[in-house]
Short mmCIF file of C-alpha atoms in Angstrom, two decimals:
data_model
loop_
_atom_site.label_atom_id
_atom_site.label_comp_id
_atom_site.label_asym_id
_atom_site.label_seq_id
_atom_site.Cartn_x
_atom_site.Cartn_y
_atom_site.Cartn_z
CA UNK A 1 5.52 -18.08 1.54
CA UNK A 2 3.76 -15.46 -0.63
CA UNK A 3 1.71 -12.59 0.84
CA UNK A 4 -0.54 -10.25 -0.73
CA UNK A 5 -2.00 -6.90 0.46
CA UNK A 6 -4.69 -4.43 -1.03
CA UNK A 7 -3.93 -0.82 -0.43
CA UNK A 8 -5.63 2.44 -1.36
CA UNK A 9 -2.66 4.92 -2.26
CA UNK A 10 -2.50 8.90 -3.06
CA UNK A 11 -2.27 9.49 -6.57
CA UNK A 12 -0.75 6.66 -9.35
CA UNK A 13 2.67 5.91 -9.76
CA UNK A 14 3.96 6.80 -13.08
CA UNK A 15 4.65 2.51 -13.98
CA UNK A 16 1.51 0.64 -13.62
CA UNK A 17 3.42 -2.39 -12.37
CA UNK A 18 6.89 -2.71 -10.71
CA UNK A 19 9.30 -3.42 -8.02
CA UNK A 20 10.61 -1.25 -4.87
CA UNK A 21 14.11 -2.83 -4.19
CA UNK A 22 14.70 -0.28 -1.03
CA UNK A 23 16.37 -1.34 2.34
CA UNK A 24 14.62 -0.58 5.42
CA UNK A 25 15.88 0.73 8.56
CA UNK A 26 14.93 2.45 11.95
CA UNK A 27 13.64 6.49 11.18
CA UNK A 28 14.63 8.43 13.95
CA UNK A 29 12.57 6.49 16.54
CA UNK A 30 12.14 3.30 17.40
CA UNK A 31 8.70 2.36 15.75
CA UNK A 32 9.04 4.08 12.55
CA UNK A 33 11.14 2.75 9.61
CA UNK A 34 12.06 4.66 6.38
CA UNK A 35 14.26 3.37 3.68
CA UNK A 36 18.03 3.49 4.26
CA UNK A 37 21.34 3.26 1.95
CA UNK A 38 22.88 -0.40 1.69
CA UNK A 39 25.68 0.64 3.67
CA UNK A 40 23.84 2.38 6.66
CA UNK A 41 23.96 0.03 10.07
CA UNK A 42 20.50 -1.44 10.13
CA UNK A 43 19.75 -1.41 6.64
CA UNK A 44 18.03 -4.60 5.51
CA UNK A 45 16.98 -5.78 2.15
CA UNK A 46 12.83 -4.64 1.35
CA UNK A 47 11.60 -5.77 -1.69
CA UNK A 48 7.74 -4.57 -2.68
CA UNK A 49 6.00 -5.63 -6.09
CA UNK A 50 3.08 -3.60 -7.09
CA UNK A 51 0.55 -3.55 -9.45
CA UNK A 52 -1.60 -0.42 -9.95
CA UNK A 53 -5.26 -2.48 -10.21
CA UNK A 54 -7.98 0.69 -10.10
CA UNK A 55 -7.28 4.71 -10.99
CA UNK A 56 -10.13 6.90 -9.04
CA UNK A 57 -10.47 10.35 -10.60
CA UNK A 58 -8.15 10.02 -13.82
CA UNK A 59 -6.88 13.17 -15.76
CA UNK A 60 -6.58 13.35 -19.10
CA UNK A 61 -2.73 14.06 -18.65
CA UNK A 62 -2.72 9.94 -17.22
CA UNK A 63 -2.46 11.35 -13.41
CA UNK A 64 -5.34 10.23 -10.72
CA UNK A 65 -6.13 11.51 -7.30
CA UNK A 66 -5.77 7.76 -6.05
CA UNK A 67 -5.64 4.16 -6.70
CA UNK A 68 -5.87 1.05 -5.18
CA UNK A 69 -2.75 -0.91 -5.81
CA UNK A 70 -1.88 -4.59 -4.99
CA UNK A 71 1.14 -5.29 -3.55
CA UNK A 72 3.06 -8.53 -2.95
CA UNK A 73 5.73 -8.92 -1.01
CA UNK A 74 9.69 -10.67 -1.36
CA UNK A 75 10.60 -9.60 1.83
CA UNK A 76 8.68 -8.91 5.16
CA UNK A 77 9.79 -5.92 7.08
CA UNK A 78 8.01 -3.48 9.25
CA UNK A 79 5.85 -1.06 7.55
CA UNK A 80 7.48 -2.02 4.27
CA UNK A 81 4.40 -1.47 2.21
CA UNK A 82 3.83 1.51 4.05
CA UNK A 83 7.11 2.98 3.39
CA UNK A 84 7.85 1.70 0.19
CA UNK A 85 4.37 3.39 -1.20
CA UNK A 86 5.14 6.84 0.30
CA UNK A 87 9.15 6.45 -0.79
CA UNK A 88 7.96 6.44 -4.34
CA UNK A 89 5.89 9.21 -3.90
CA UNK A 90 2.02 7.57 -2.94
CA UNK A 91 1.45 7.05 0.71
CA UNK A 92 -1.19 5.04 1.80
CA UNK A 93 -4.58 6.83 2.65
CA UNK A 94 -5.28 7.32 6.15
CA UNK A 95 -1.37 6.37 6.75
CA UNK A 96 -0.73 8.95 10.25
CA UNK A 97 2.81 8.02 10.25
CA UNK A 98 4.13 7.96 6.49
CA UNK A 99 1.24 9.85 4.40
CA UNK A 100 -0.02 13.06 6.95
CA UNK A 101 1.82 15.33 4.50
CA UNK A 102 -0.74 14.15 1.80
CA UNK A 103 -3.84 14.26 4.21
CA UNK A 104 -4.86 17.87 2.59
CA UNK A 105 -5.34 16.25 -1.08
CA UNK A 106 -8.73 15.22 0.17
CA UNK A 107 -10.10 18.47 -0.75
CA UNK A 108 -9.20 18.28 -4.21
CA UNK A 109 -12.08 15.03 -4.32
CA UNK A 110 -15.55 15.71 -4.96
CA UNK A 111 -18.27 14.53 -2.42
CA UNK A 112 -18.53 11.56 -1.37
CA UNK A 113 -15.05 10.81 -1.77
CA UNK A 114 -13.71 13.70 0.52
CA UNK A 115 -16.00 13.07 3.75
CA UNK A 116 -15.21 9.17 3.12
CA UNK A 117 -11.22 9.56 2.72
CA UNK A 118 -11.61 12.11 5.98
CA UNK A 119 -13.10 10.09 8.41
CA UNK A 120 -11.26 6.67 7.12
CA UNK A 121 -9.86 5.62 10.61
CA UNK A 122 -6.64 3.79 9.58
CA UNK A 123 -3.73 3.17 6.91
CA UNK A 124 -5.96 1.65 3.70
CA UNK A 125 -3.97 -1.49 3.83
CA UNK A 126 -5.28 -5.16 3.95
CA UNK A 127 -3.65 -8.54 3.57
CA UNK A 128 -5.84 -10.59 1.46
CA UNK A 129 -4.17 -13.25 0.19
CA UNK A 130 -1.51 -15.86 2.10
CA UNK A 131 0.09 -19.15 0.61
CA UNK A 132 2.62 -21.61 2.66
CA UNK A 133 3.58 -24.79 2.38
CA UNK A 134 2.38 -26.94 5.47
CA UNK A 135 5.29 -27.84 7.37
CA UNK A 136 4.17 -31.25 8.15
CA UNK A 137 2.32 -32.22 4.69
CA UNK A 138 4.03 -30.44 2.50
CA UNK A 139 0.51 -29.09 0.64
CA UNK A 140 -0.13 -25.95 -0.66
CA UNK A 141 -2.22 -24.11 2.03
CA UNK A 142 -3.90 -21.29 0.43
CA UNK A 143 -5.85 -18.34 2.20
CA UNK A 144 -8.20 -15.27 0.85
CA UNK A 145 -10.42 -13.00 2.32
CA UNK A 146 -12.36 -9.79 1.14
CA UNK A 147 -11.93 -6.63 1.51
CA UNK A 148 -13.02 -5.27 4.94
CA UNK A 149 -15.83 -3.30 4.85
CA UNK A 150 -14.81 -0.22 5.52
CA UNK A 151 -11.80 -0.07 2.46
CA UNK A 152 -14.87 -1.33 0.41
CA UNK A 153 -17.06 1.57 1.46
CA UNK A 154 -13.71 4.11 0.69
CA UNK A 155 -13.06 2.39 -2.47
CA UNK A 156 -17.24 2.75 -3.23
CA UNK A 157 -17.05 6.53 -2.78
CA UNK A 158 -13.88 6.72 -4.55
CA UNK A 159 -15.24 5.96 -7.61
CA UNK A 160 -18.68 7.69 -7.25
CA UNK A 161 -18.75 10.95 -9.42
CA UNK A 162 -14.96 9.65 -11.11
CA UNK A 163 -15.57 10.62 -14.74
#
């Protein structure tokens, strides 16, 4: 089974490419998860591979004010991408539950970018790739799709005005 998302994250993490080995567990509530030490209760084993794929708004000291990185995952927990991203310091945009702390860096985009990052309606995630092996045949079964719309009209005014 492989698995492969698109997501849109605050800033860009200092490696261009690696791997978030962080167990998971229940935050305070029931729905939200953040990561956990090994030893805690209901830790389990989250593993995220990323690979930063587009900078938006680069500064000359290697920094940006976002990126869209692709991430593919070992493991499948709940909200891993979403907590793995913010753990290492770049929460998804439009993430409510893991990124509202970052929600204010908006204003430090030029136009388009800021009116298109505030009225993005969800977490900037999508699952665009998925590969199995059939259980009956035993073939490769291989799945893509784009972009939705809506990340590609972020990502669009993203990179308008980025020097």
């Amino acid at each position: 089974l492989e698995r492969a998302y698109r997501a849109v994250v605050w800033g860009r993490p200092r490696q261009l490419k690696g791997k978030i080995d962080a167990p998971l567990g229940r935050a305070g509530d029931r729905t939200k998860r953040a990561v956990k030490r090994e030893d805690s209760d209901d830790a389990r084993e989250a593993i995220t591979h990323y690979e930063v794929v587009e900078r938006y708004h680069e500064k000359p000291d290697g920094t940006s004010l976002a990126s869209t990185v692709e991430c593919h995952l070992e493991t499948g927990r709940t909200h891993q991408i979403r907590v793995h991203m913010a753990h290492i310091g770049h929460p998804l945009i439009g993430d409510p539950d893991y990124g509202a702390a970052f929600r204010t860096k908006a204003n430090l985009l030029p136009e388009p970018a800021r009116a298109a990052v505030n009225r993005f309606p969800r977490q900037a995630l999508h699952a665009f790739m998925l590969q199995f092996e059939h259980p009956a045949t035993g073939e490769t079964m291989h799945f893509e799709t784009p972009v939705p719309a809506d990340m590609q009209e972020l990502i669009a005014a993203l990179r308008a005005g980025a020097p």
